Amino acid sequence: MKLGDLLGGGPFRWLTRGIVLGTLALVLVLHYALGVNIFIAAILGSGLLLGGLIVVWCLLITGRVRLKL
């Protein structure tokens, strides 16, 4: 794996990275800043992750985001 593989990429990679990092940030903020139980924060985070992946799937199906292989 090259460093360029991690930093480069098209909109699909950046969109999925943003969803994953946003989910992780949500779980950490809910748990540490707001004092929510870690299991409840993880459930809410996984719900956000699932919703984000559904949006990415819809964008792929409609052709608005293209996947480069």
mmJSON file of the N, C-alpha and C atoms, coordinates in Angstrom:
{"data_MODEL":{"atom_site":{
"group_PDB":["ATOM","ATOM","ATOM","ATOM","ATOM","ATOM","ATOM","ATOM","ATOM","ATOM","ATOM","ATOM","ATOM","ATOM","ATOM","ATOM","ATOM","ATOM","ATOM","ATOM","ATOM","ATOM","ATOM","ATOM","ATOM","ATOM","ATOM","ATOM","ATOM","ATOM","ATOM","ATOM","ATOM","ATOM","ATOM","ATOM","ATOM","ATOM","ATOM","ATOM","ATOM","ATOM","ATOM","ATOM","ATOM","ATOM","ATOM","ATOM","ATOM","ATOM","ATOM","ATOM","ATOM","ATOM","ATOM","ATOM","ATOM","ATOM","ATOM","ATOM","ATOM","ATOM","ATOM","ATOM","ATOM","ATOM","ATOM","ATOM","ATOM","ATOM","ATOM","ATOM","ATOM","ATOM","ATOM","ATOM","ATOM","ATOM","ATOM","ATOM","ATOM","ATOM","ATOM","ATOM","ATOM","ATOM","ATOM","ATOM","ATOM","ATOM","ATOM","ATOM","ATOM","ATOM","ATOM","ATOM","ATOM","ATOM","ATOM","ATOM","ATOM","ATOM","ATOM","ATOM","ATOM","ATOM","ATOM","ATOM","ATOM","ATOM","ATOM","ATOM","ATOM","ATOM","ATOM","ATOM","ATOM","ATOM","ATOM","ATOM","ATOM","ATOM","ATOM","ATOM","ATOM","ATOM","ATOM","ATOM","ATOM","ATOM","ATOM","ATOM","ATOM","ATOM","ATOM","ATOM","ATOM","ATOM","ATOM","ATOM","ATOM","ATOM","ATOM","ATOM","ATOM","ATOM","ATOM","ATOM","ATOM","ATOM","ATOM","ATOM","ATOM","ATOM","ATOM","ATOM","ATOM","ATOM","ATOM","ATOM","ATOM","ATOM","ATOM","ATOM","ATOM","ATOM","ATOM","ATOM","ATOM","ATOM","ATOM","ATOM","ATOM","ATOM","ATOM","ATOM","ATOM","ATOM","ATOM","ATOM","ATOM","ATOM","ATOM","ATOM","ATOM","ATOM","ATOM","ATOM","ATOM","ATOM","ATOM","ATOM","ATOM","ATOM","ATOM","ATOM","ATOM","ATOM","ATOM","ATOM","ATOM","ATOM","ATOM","ATOM","ATOM","ATOM","ATOM"],
"id":[1,2,3,4,5,6,7,8,9,10,11,12,13,14,15,16,17,18,19,20,21,22,23,24,25,26,27,28,29,30,31,32,33,34,35,36,37,38,39,40,41,42,43,44,45,46,47,48,49,50,51,52,53,54,55,56,57,58,59,60,61,62,63,64,65,66,67,68,69,70,71,72,73,74,75,76,77,78,79,80,81,82,83,84,85,86,87,88,89,90,91,92,93,94,95,96,97,98,99,100,101,102,103,104,105,106,107,108,109,110,111,112,113,114,115,116,117,118,119,120,121,122,123,124,125,126,127,128,129,130,131,132,133,134,135,136,137,138,139,140,141,142,143,144,145,146,147,148,149,150,151,152,153,154,155,156,157,158,159,160,161,162,163,164,165,166,167,168,169,170,171,172,173,174,175,176,177,178,179,180,181,182,183,184,185,186,187,188,189,190,191,192,193,194,195,196,197,198,199,200,201,202,203,204,205,206,207],
"type_symbol":["N","C","C","N","C","C","N","C","C","N","C","C","N","C","C","N","C","C","N","C","C","N","C","C","N","C","C","N","C","C","N","C","C","N","C","C","N","C","C","N","C","C","N","C","C","N","C","C","N","C","C","N","C","C","N","C","C","N","C","C","N","C","C","N","C","C","N","C","C","N","C","C","N","C","C","N","C","C","N","C","C","N","C","C","N","C","C","N","C","C","N","C","C","N","C","C","N","C","C","N","C","C","N","C","C","N","C","C","N","C","C","N","C","C","N","C","C","N","C","C","N","C","C","N","C","C","N","C","C","N","C","C","N","C","C","N","C","C","N","C","C","N","C","C","N","C","C","N","C","C","N","C","C","N","C","C","N","C","C","N","C","C","N","C","C","N","C","C","N","C","C","N","C","C","N","C","C","N","C","C","N","C","C","N","C","C","N","C","C","N","C","C","N","C","C","N","C","C","N","C","C","N","C","C","N","C","C"],
"label_atom_id":["N","CA","C","N","CA","C","N","CA","C","N","CA","C","N","CA","C","N","CA","C","N","CA","C","N","CA","C","N","CA","C","N","CA","C","N","CA","C","N","CA","C","N","CA","C","N","CA","C","N","CA","C","N","CA","C","N","CA","C","N","CA","C","N","CA","C","N","CA","C","N","CA","C","N","CA","C","N","CA","C","N","CA","C","N","CA","C","N","CA","C","N","CA","C","N","CA","C","N","CA","C","N","CA","C","N","CA","C","N","CA","C","N","CA","C","N","CA","C","N","CA","C","N","CA","C","N","CA","C","N","CA","C","N","CA","C","N","CA","C","N","CA","C","N","CA","C","N","CA","C","N","CA","C","N","CA","C","N","CA","C","N","CA","C","N","CA","C","N","CA","C","N","CA","C","N","CA","C","N","CA","C","N","CA","C","N","CA","C","N","CA","C","N","CA","C","N","CA","C","N","CA","C","N","CA","C","N","CA","C","N","CA","C","N","CA","C","N","CA","C","N","CA","C","N","CA","C","N","CA","C","N","CA","C","N","CA","C","N","CA","C"],
"label_alt_id":[null,null,null,null,null,null,null,null,null,null,null,null,null,null,null,null,null,null,null,null,null,null,null,null,null,null,null,null,null,null,null,null,null,null,null,null,null,null,null,null,null,null,null,null,null,null,null,null,null,null,null,null,null,null,null,null,null,null,null,null,null,null,null,null,null,null,null,null,null,null,null,null,null,null,null,null,null,null,null,null,null,null,null,null,null,null,null,null,null,null,null,null,null,null,null,null,null,null,null,null,null,null,null,null,null,null,null,null,null,null,null,null,null,null,null,null,null,null,null,null,null,null,null,null,null,null,null,null,null,null,null,null,null,null,null,null,null,null,null,null,null,null,null,null,null,null,null,null,null,null,null,null,null,null,null,null,null,null,null,null,null,null,null,null,null,null,null,null,null,null,null,null,null,null,null,null,null,null,null,null,null,null,null,null,null,null,null,null,null,null,null,null,null,null,null,null,null,null,null,null,null,null,null,null,null,null,null],
"label_comp_id":["MET","MET","MET","LYS","LYS","LYS","LEU","LEU","LEU","GLY","GLY","GLY","ASP","ASP","ASP","LEU","LEU","LEU","LEU","LEU","LEU","GLY","GLY","GLY","GLY","GLY","GLY","GLY","GLY","GLY","PRO","PRO","PRO","PHE","PHE","PHE","ARG","ARG","ARG","TRP","TRP","TRP","LEU","LEU","LEU","THR","THR","THR","ARG","ARG","ARG","GLY","GLY","GLY","ILE","ILE","ILE","VAL","VAL","VAL","LEU","LEU","LEU","GLY","GLY","GLY","THR","THR","THR","LEU","LEU","LEU","ALA","ALA","ALA","LEU","LEU","LEU","VAL","VAL","VAL","LEU","LEU","LEU","VAL","VAL","VAL","LEU","LEU","LEU","HIS","HIS","HIS","TYR","TYR","TYR","ALA","ALA","ALA","LEU","LEU","LEU","GLY","GLY","GLY","VAL","VAL","VAL","ASN","ASN","ASN","ILE","ILE","ILE","PHE","PHE","PHE","ILE","ILE","ILE","ALA","ALA","ALA","ALA","ALA","ALA","ILE","ILE","ILE","LEU","LEU","LEU","GLY","GLY","GLY","SER","SER","SER","GLY","GLY","GLY","LEU","LEU","LEU","LEU","LEU","LEU","LEU","LEU","LEU","GLY","GLY","GLY","GLY","GLY","GLY","LEU","LEU","LEU","ILE","ILE","ILE","VAL","VAL","VAL","VAL","VAL","VAL","TRP","TRP","TRP","CYS","CYS","CYS","LEU","LEU","LEU","LEU","LEU","LEU","ILE","ILE","ILE","THR","THR","THR","GLY","GLY","GLY","ARG","ARG","ARG","VAL","VAL","VAL","ARG","ARG","ARG","LEU","LEU","LEU","LYS","LYS","LYS","LEU","LEU","LEU"],
"label_asym_id":["A","A","A","A","A","A","A","A","A","A","A","A","A","A","A","A","A","A","A","A","A","A","A","A","A","A","A","A","A","A","A","A","A","A","A","A","A","A","A","A","A","A","A","A","A","A","A","A","A","A","A","A","A","A","A","A","A","A","A","A","A","A","A","A","A","A","A","A","A","A","A","A","A","A","A","A","A","A","A","A","A","A","A","A","A","A","A","A","A","A","A","A","A","A","A","A","A","A","A","A","A","A","A","A","A","A","A","A","A","A","A","A","A","A","A","A","A","A","A","A","A","A","A","A","A","A","A","A","A","A","A","A","A","A","A","A","A","A","A","A","A","A","A","A","A","A","A","A","A","A","A","A","A","A","A","A","A","A","A","A","A","A","A","A","A","A","A","A","A","A","A","A","A","A","A","A","A","A","A","A","A","A","A","A","A","A","A","A","A","A","A","A","A","A","A","A","A","A","A","A","A","A","A","A","A","A","A"],
"label_entity_id":["1","1","1","1","1","1","1","1","1","1","1","1","1","1","1","1","1","1","1","1","1","1","1","1","1","1","1","1","1","1","1","1","1","1","1","1","1","1","1","1","1","1","1","1","1","1","1","1","1","1","1","1","1","1","1","1","1","1","1","1","1","1","1","1","1","1","1","1","1","1","1","1","1","1","1","1","1","1","1","1","1","1","1","1","1","1","1","1","1","1","1","1","1","1","1","1","1","1","1","1","1","1","1","1","1","1","1","1","1","1","1","1","1","1","1","1","1","1","1","1","1","1","1","1","1","1","1","1","1","1","1","1","1","1","1","1","1","1","1","1","1","1","1","1","1","1","1","1","1","1","1","1","1","1","1","1","1","1","1","1","1","1","1","1","1","1","1","1","1","1","1","1","1","1","1","1","1","1","1","1","1","1","1","1","1","1","1","1","1","1","1","1","1","1","1","1","1","1","1","1","1","1","1","1","1","1","1"],
"label_seq_id":[1,1,1,2,2,2,3,3,3,4,4,4,5,5,5,6,6,6,7,7,7,8,8,8,9,9,9,10,10,10,11,11,11,12,12,12,13,13,13,14,14,14,15,15,15,16,16,16,17,17,17,18,18,18,19,19,19,20,20,20,21,21,21,22,22,22,23,23,23,24,24,24,25,25,25,26,26,26,27,27,27,28,28,28,29,29,29,30,30,30,31,31,31,32,32,32,33,33,33,34,34,34,35,35,35,36,36,36,37,37,37,38,38,38,39,39,39,40,40,40,41,41,41,42,42,42,43,43,43,44,44,44,45,45,45,46,46,46,47,47,47,48,48,48,49,49,49,50,50,50,51,51,51,52,52,52,53,53,53,54,54,54,55,55,55,56,56,56,57,57,57,58,58,58,59,59,59,60,60,60,61,61,61,62,62,62,63,63,63,64,64,64,65,65,65,66,66,66,67,67,67,68,68,68,69,69,69],
"pdbx_PDB_ins_code":[null,null,null,null,null,null,null,null,null,null,null,null,null,null,null,null,null,null,null,null,null,null,null,null,null,null,null,null,null,null,null,null,null,null,null,null,null,null,null,null,null,null,null,null,null,null,null,null,null,null,null,null,null,null,null,null,null,null,null,null,null,null,null,null,null,null,null,null,null,null,null,null,null,null,null,null,null,null,null,null,null,null,null,null,null,null,null,null,null,null,null,null,null,null,null,null,null,null,null,null,null,null,null,null,null,null,null,null,null,null,null,null,null,null,null,null,null,null,null,null,null,null,null,null,null,null,null,null,null,null,null,null,null,null,null,null,null,null,null,null,null,null,null,null,null,null,null,null,null,null,null,null,null,null,null,null,null,null,null,null,null,null,null,null,null,null,null,null,null,null,null,null,null,null,null,null,null,null,null,null,null,null,null,null,null,null,null,null,null,null,null,null,null,null,null,null,null,null,null,null,null,null,null,null,null,null,null],
"Cartn_x":[0.848,0.0,0.893,0.567,1.334,0.635,1.4,0.825,-0.152,0.102,-0.801,-2.169,-2.222,-3.509,-4.384,-3.768,-4.529,-4.951,-4.105,-4.39,-5.159,-5.018,-5.664,-7.074,-7.564,-8.886,-9.888,-10.965,-12.015,-13.063,-14.195,-15.259,-15.787,-15.775,-16.261,-15.416,-14.107,-13.227,-13.37,-13.433,-13.543,-14.885,-15.925,-17.246,-17.292,-16.752,-16.766,-15.843,-14.71,-13.841,-14.553,-15.251,-15.977,-17.066,-17.753,-18.802,-18.208,-17.128,-16.505,-15.934,-15.236,-14.678,-15.767,-16.834,-17.952,-18.629,-18.755,-19.345,-18.483,-17.188,-16.267,-16.295,-16.312,-16.376,-17.677,-18.787,-20.069,-20.039,-19.506,-19.441,-18.569,-17.433,-16.542,-17.148,-17.801,-18.428,-19.586,-20.395,-21.512,-21.028,-19.994,-19.525,-18.752,-17.77,-16.896,-17.429,-18.02,-18.472,-19.861,-20.738,-22.109,-22.411,-21.492,-21.654,-22.651,-22.91,-23.827,-23.11,-23.867,-23.306,-22.659,-21.523,-20.764,-21.561,-22.384,-23.164,-24.254,-24.886,-25.898,-25.237,-24.065,-23.334,-22.93,-22.534,-22.15,-23.356,-24.512,-25.724,-26.101,-26.043,-26.345,-25.323,-24.057,-23.019,-23.182,-23.561,-23.752,-24.987,-25.979,-27.133,-26.742,-25.886,-25.382,-24.55,-23.725,-22.9,-23.778,-24.794,-25.684,-26.423,-26.907,-27.585,-26.662,-25.425,-24.459,-24.119,-23.993,-23.697,-24.869,-26.087,-27.257,-27.258,-26.888,-26.796,-25.722,-24.569,-23.499,-23.973,-24.685,-25.211,-26.161,-27.043,-27.978,-27.231,-26.177,-25.383,-24.677,-24.228,-23.594,-24.601,-25.777,-26.807,-27.252,-27.424,-27.888,-26.769,-25.528,-24.408,-23.826,-24.232,-23.695,-22.27,-21.919,-20.56,-20.095,-18.934,-18.398,-17.273,-17.19,-16.184,-15.082,-13.848,-12.702,-11.99,-11.788,-11.091,-9.681],
"Cartn_y":[-1.172,0.0,1.234,2.157,3.384,4.492,5.492,6.623,7.378,7.409,8.065,7.405,6.102,5.405,5.902,6.269,6.755,8.21,9.006,10.436,10.775,9.976,10.277,9.734,9.673,9.099,10.117,9.596,10.442,10.749,11.224,11.6,10.43,9.221,8.066,7.838,7.87,7.643,8.74,9.998,11.098,11.086,10.695,10.623,9.525,8.371,7.284,7.591,8.222,8.636,9.621,10.565,11.557,10.922,9.939,9.259,8.491,7.776,6.987,7.9,8.95,9.865,10.638,10.992,11.661,10.766,9.492,8.533,8.386,8.252,8.138,9.393,10.555,11.809,11.919,11.486,11.523,10.657,9.462,8.559,9.159,9.709,10.289,11.522,12.374,13.566,13.19,12.25,11.83,11.244,10.439,9.776,10.713,11.417,12.209,13.604,14.266,15.635,15.687,14.783,14.84,13.781,12.866,11.872,10.766,10.516,9.442,8.108,7.092,5.758,5.33,4.646,4.29,3.359,2.5,1.585,2.332,3.284,4.088,4.957,5.512,6.312,5.459,4.216,3.32,2.96,2.773,2.471,3.659,4.866,6.058,6.256,5.986,6.098,5.09,3.863,2.863,3.187,3.829,4.28,5.348,6.273,7.3,6.659,5.699,5.015,4.292,3.597,2.889,3.869,4.961,5.968,6.58,6.853,7.407,6.447,5.177,4.188,3.987,4.132,4.065,5.239,6.422,7.594,7.389,6.844,6.569,5.549,4.528,3.526,4.164,5.032,5.718,6.609,7.27,8.093,7.246,6.057,5.157,4.632,4.289,3.745,4.789,6.04,7.089,7.6,7.268,7.686,9.04,9.61,10.932,10.825,9.673,9.408,8.172,8.258,7.127,6.464,5.185,4.396,4.072,4.507,4.225,2.994,2.03,0.801,0.808],
"Cartn_z":[0.0,0.0,0.0,-0.87,-0.971,-0.187,0.233,0.942,0.051,-1.236,-2.179,-2.239,-1.943,-1.92,-0.775,0.344,1.491,1.312,0.686,0.562,-0.703,-1.727,-2.992,-3.05,-4.237,-4.428,-4.921,-5.409,-5.934,-4.877,-5.334,-4.4,-3.568,-4.125,-3.368,-2.127,-2.285,-1.136,-0.1,-0.556,0.397,1.101,0.407,1.019,2.076,1.774,2.754,3.926,3.677,4.786,5.699,5.112,5.902,6.749,6.196,6.95,8.124,7.891,8.956,10.036,9.65,10.64,11.383,10.681,11.335,12.356,12.028,12.96,14.202,14.003,15.134,15.992,15.36,16.109,16.895,16.302,17.004,18.251,18.135,19.293,20.387,20.025,21.03,21.693,20.911,21.478,22.393,21.948,22.79,24.117,24.056,25.273,26.195,25.655,26.516,26.809,25.843,26.068,26.712,26.305,26.808,27.87,28.094,29.145,28.834,27.571,27.178,27.352,27.768,27.909,26.58,26.641,25.446,24.526,25.095,24.261,23.493,24.142,23.459,22.396,22.708,21.721,20.523,20.773,19.679,18.82,19.442,18.678,17.807,18.355,17.563,16.441,16.741,15.723,14.608,14.964,13.914,13.077,13.682,12.909,11.902,12.334,11.413,10.302,10.652,9.654,8.631,9.102,8.196,7.283,7.846,7.033,5.994,6.381,5.444,4.325,4.66,3.627,2.681,3.185,2.308,1.339,1.82,0.945,-0.116,0.27,-0.691,-1.722,-1.283,-2.209,-3.219,-2.735,-3.637,-4.633,-4.182,-5.091,-6.141,-5.751,-6.717,-7.728,-7.266,-8.156,-9.182,-8.729,-9.637,-10.546,-10.247,-11.088,-10.743,-9.63,-9.234,-8.706,-8.154,-7.705,-8.452,-9.042,-9.804,-9.023,-9.157,-8.476,-9.468,-9.156,-10.02,-9.485,-10.331,-9.927,-10.415],
"occupancy":[1.0,1.0,1.0,1.0,1.0,1.0,1.0,1.0,1.0,1.0,1.0,1.0,1.0,1.0,1.0,1.0,1.0,1.0,1.0,1.0,1.0,1.0,1.0,1.0,1.0,1.0,1.0,1.0,1.0,1.0,1.0,1.0,1.0,1.0,1.0,1.0,1.0,1.0,1.0,1.0,1.0,1.0,1.0,1.0,1.0,1.0,1.0,1.0,1.0,1.0,1.0,1.0,1.0,1.0,1.0,1.0,1.0,1.0,1.0,1.0,1.0,1.0,1.0,1.0,1.0,1.0,1.0,1.0,1.0,1.0,1.0,1.0,1.0,1.0,1.0,1.0,1.0,1.0,1.0,1.0,1.0,1.0,1.0,1.0,1.0,1.0,1.0,1.0,1.0,1.0,1.0,1.0,1.0,1.0,1.0,1.0,1.0,1.0,1.0,1.0,1.0,1.0,1.0,1.0,1.0,1.0,1.0,1.0,1.0,1.0,1.0,1.0,1.0,1.0,1.0,1.0,1.0,1.0,1.0,1.0,1.0,1.0,1.0,1.0,1.0,1.0,1.0,1.0,1.0,1.0,1.0,1.0,1.0,1.0,1.0,1.0,1.0,1.0,1.0,1.0,1.0,1.0,1.0,1.0,1.0,1.0,1.0,1.0,1.0,1.0,1.0,1.0,1.0,1.0,1.0,1.0,1.0,1.0,1.0,1.0,1.0,1.0,1.0,1.0,1.0,1.0,1.0,1.0,1.0,1.0,1.0,1.0,1.0,1.0,1.0,1.0,1.0,1.0,1.0,1.0,1.0,1.0,1.0,1.0,1.0,1.0,1.0,1.0,1.0,1.0,1.0,1.0,1.0,1.0,1.0,1.0,1.0,1.0,1.0,1.0,1.0,1.0,1.0,1.0,1.0,1.0,1.0],
"B_iso_or_equiv":[0.0,0.0,0.0,0.0,0.0,0.0,0.0,0.0,0.0,0.0,0.0,0.0,0.0,0.0,0.0,0.0,0.0,0.0,0.0,0.0,0.0,0.0,0.0,0.0,0.0,0.0,0.0,0.0,0.0,0.0,0.0,0.0,0.0,0.0,0.0,0.0,0.0,0.0,0.0,0.0,0.0,0.0,0.0,0.0,0.0,0.0,0.0,0.0,0.0,0.0,0.0,0.0,0.0,0.0,0.0,0.0,0.0,0.0,0.0,0.0,0.0,0.0,0.0,0.0,0.0,0.0,0.0,0.0,0.0,0.0,0.0,0.0,0.0,0.0,0.0,0.0,0.0,0.0,0.0,0.0,0.0,0.0,0.0,0.0,0.0,0.0,0.0,0.0,0.0,0.0,0.0,0.0,0.0,0.0,0.0,0.0,0.0,0.0,0.0,0.0,0.0,0.0,0.0,0.0,0.0,0.0,0.0,0.0,0.0,0.0,0.0,0.0,0.0,0.0,0.0,0.0,0.0,0.0,0.0,0.0,0.0,0.0,0.0,0.0,0.0,0.0,0.0,0.0,0.0,0.0,0.0,0.0,0.0,0.0,0.0,0.0,0.0,0.0,0.0,0.0,0.0,0.0,0.0,0.0,0.0,0.0,0.0,0.0,0.0,0.0,0.0,0.0,0.0,0.0,0.0,0.0,0.0,0.0,0.0,0.0,0.0,0.0,0.0,0.0,0.0,0.0,0.0,0.0,0.0,0.0,0.0,0.0,0.0,0.0,0.0,0.0,0.0,0.0,0.0,0.0,0.0,0.0,0.0,0.0,0.0,0.0,0.0,0.0,0.0,0.0,0.0,0.0,0.0,0.0,0.0,0.0,0.0,0.0,0.0,0.0,0.0,0.0,0.0,0.0,0.0,0.0,0.0],
"pdbx_formal_charge":[null,null,null,null,null,null,null,null,null,null,null,null,null,null,null,null,null,null,null,null,null,null,null,null,null,null,null,null,null,null,null,null,null,null,null,null,null,null,null,null,null,null,null,null,null,null,null,null,null,null,null,null,null,null,null,null,null,null,null,null,null,null,null,null,null,null,null,null,null,null,null,null,null,null,null,null,null,null,null,null,null,null,null,null,null,null,null,null,null,null,null,null,null,null,null,null,null,null,null,null,null,null,null,null,null,null,null,null,null,null,null,null,null,null,null,null,null,null,null,null,null,null,null,null,null,null,null,null,null,null,null,null,null,null,null,null,null,null,null,null,null,null,null,null,null,null,null,null,null,null,null,null,null,null,null,null,null,null,null,null,null,null,null,null,null,null,null,null,null,null,null,null,null,null,null,null,null,null,null,null,null,null,null,null,null,null,null,null,null,null,null,null,null,null,null,null,null,null,null,null,null,null,null,null,null,null,null],
"auth_seq_id":[1,1,1,2,2,2,3,3,3,4,4,4,5,5,5,6,6,6,7,7,7,8,8,8,9,9,9,10,10,10,11,11,11,12,12,12,13,13,13,14,14,14,15,15,15,16,16,16,17,17,17,18,18,18,19,19,19,20,20,20,21,21,21,22,22,22,23,23,23,24,24,24,25,25,25,26,26,26,27,27,27,28,28,28,29,29,29,30,30,30,31,31,31,32,32,32,33,33,33,34,34,34,35,35,35,36,36,36,37,37,37,38,38,38,39,39,39,40,40,40,41,41,41,42,42,42,43,43,43,44,44,44,45,45,45,46,46,46,47,47,47,48,48,48,49,49,49,50,50,50,51,51,51,52,52,52,53,53,53,54,54,54,55,55,55,56,56,56,57,57,57,58,58,58,59,59,59,60,60,60,61,61,61,62,62,62,63,63,63,64,64,64,65,65,65,66,66,66,67,67,67,68,68,68,69,69,69],
"auth_comp_id":["MET","MET","MET","LYS","LYS","LYS","LEU","LEU","LEU","GLY","GLY","GLY","ASP","ASP","ASP","LEU","LEU","LEU","LEU","LEU","LEU","GLY","GLY","GLY","GLY","GLY","GLY","GLY","GLY","GLY","PRO","PRO","PRO","PHE","PHE","PHE","ARG","ARG","ARG","TRP","TRP","TRP","LEU","LEU","LEU","THR","THR","THR","ARG","ARG","ARG","GLY","GLY","GLY","ILE","ILE","ILE","VAL","VAL","VAL","LEU","LEU","LEU","GLY","GLY","GLY","THR","THR","THR","LEU","LEU","LEU","ALA","ALA","ALA","LEU","LEU","LEU","VAL","VAL","VAL","LEU","LEU","LEU","VAL","VAL","VAL","LEU","LEU","LEU","HIS","HIS","HIS","TYR","TYR","TYR","ALA","ALA","ALA","LEU","LEU","LEU","GLY","GLY","GLY","VAL","VAL","VAL","ASN","ASN","ASN","ILE","ILE","ILE","PHE","PHE","PHE","ILE","ILE","ILE","ALA","ALA","ALA","ALA","ALA","ALA","ILE","ILE","ILE","LEU","LEU","LEU","GLY","GLY","GLY","SER","SER","SER","GLY","GLY","GLY","LEU","LEU","LEU","LEU","LEU","LEU","LEU","LEU","LEU","GLY","GLY","GLY","GLY","GLY","GLY","LEU","LEU","LEU","ILE","ILE","ILE","VAL","VAL","VAL","VAL","VAL","VAL","TRP","TRP","TRP","CYS","CYS","CYS","LEU","LEU","LEU","LEU","LEU","LEU","ILE","ILE","ILE","THR","THR","THR","GLY","GLY","GLY","ARG","ARG","ARG","VAL","VAL","VAL","ARG","ARG","ARG","LEU","LEU","LEU","LYS","LYS","LYS","LEU","LEU","LEU"],
"auth_asym_id":["A","A","A","A","A","A","A","A","A","A","A","A","A","A","A","A","A","A","A","A","A","A","A","A","A","A","A","A","A","A","A","A","A","A","A","A","A","A","A","A","A","A","A","A","A","A","A","A","A","A","A","A","A","A","A","A","A","A","A","A","A","A","A","A","A","A","A","A","A","A","A","A","A","A","A","A","A","A","A","A","A","A","A","A","A","A","A","A","A","A","A","A","A","A","A","A","A","A","A","A","A","A","A","A","A","A","A","A","A","A","A","A","A","A","A","A","A","A","A","A","A","A","A","A","A","A","A","A","A","A","A","A","A","A","A","A","A","A","A","A","A","A","A","A","A","A","A","A","A","A","A","A","A","A","A","A","A","A","A","A","A","A","A","A","A","A","A","A","A","A","A","A","A","A","A","A","A","A","A","A","A","A","A","A","A","A","A","A","A","A","A","A","A","A","A","A","A","A","A","A","A","A","A","A","A","A","A"],
"auth_atom_id":["N","CA","C","N","CA","C","N","CA","C","N","CA","C","N","CA","C","N","CA","C","N","CA","C","N","CA","C","N","CA","C","N","CA","C","N","CA","C","N","CA","C","N","CA","C","N","CA","C","N","CA","C","N","CA","C","N","CA","C","N","CA","C","N","CA","C","N","CA","C","N","CA","C","N","CA","C","N","CA","C","N","CA","C","N","CA","C","N","CA","C","N","CA","C","N","CA","C","N","CA","C","N","CA","C","N","CA","C","N","CA","C","N","CA","C","N","CA","C","N","CA","C","N","CA","C","N","CA","C","N","CA","C","N","CA","C","N","CA","C","N","CA","C","N","CA","C","N","CA","C","N","CA","C","N","CA","C","N","CA","C","N","CA","C","N","CA","C","N","CA","C","N","CA","C","N","CA","C","N","CA","C","N","CA","C","N","CA","C","N","CA","C","N","CA","C","N","CA","C","N","CA","C","N","CA","C","N","CA","C","N","CA","C","N","CA","C","N","CA","C","N","CA","C","N","CA","C","N","CA","C","N","CA","C","N","CA","C","N","CA","C"],
"pdbx_PDB_model_num":[1,1,1,1,1,1,1,1,1,1,1,1,1,1,1,1,1,1,1,1,1,1,1,1,1,1,1,1,1,1,1,1,1,1,1,1,1,1,1,1,1,1,1,1,1,1,1,1,1,1,1,1,1,1,1,1,1,1,1,1,1,1,1,1,1,1,1,1,1,1,1,1,1,1,1,1,1,1,1,1,1,1,1,1,1,1,1,1,1,1,1,1,1,1,1,1,1,1,1,1,1,1,1,1,1,1,1,1,1,1,1,1,1,1,1,1,1,1,1,1,1,1,1,1,1,1,1,1,1,1,1,1,1,1,1,1,1,1,1,1,1,1,1,1,1,1,1,1,1,1,1,1,1,1,1,1,1,1,1,1,1,1,1,1,1,1,1,1,1,1,1,1,1,1,1,1,1,1,1,1,1,1,1,1,1,1,1,1,1,1,1,1,1,1,1,1,1,1,1,1,1,1,1,1,1,1,1]
}}}
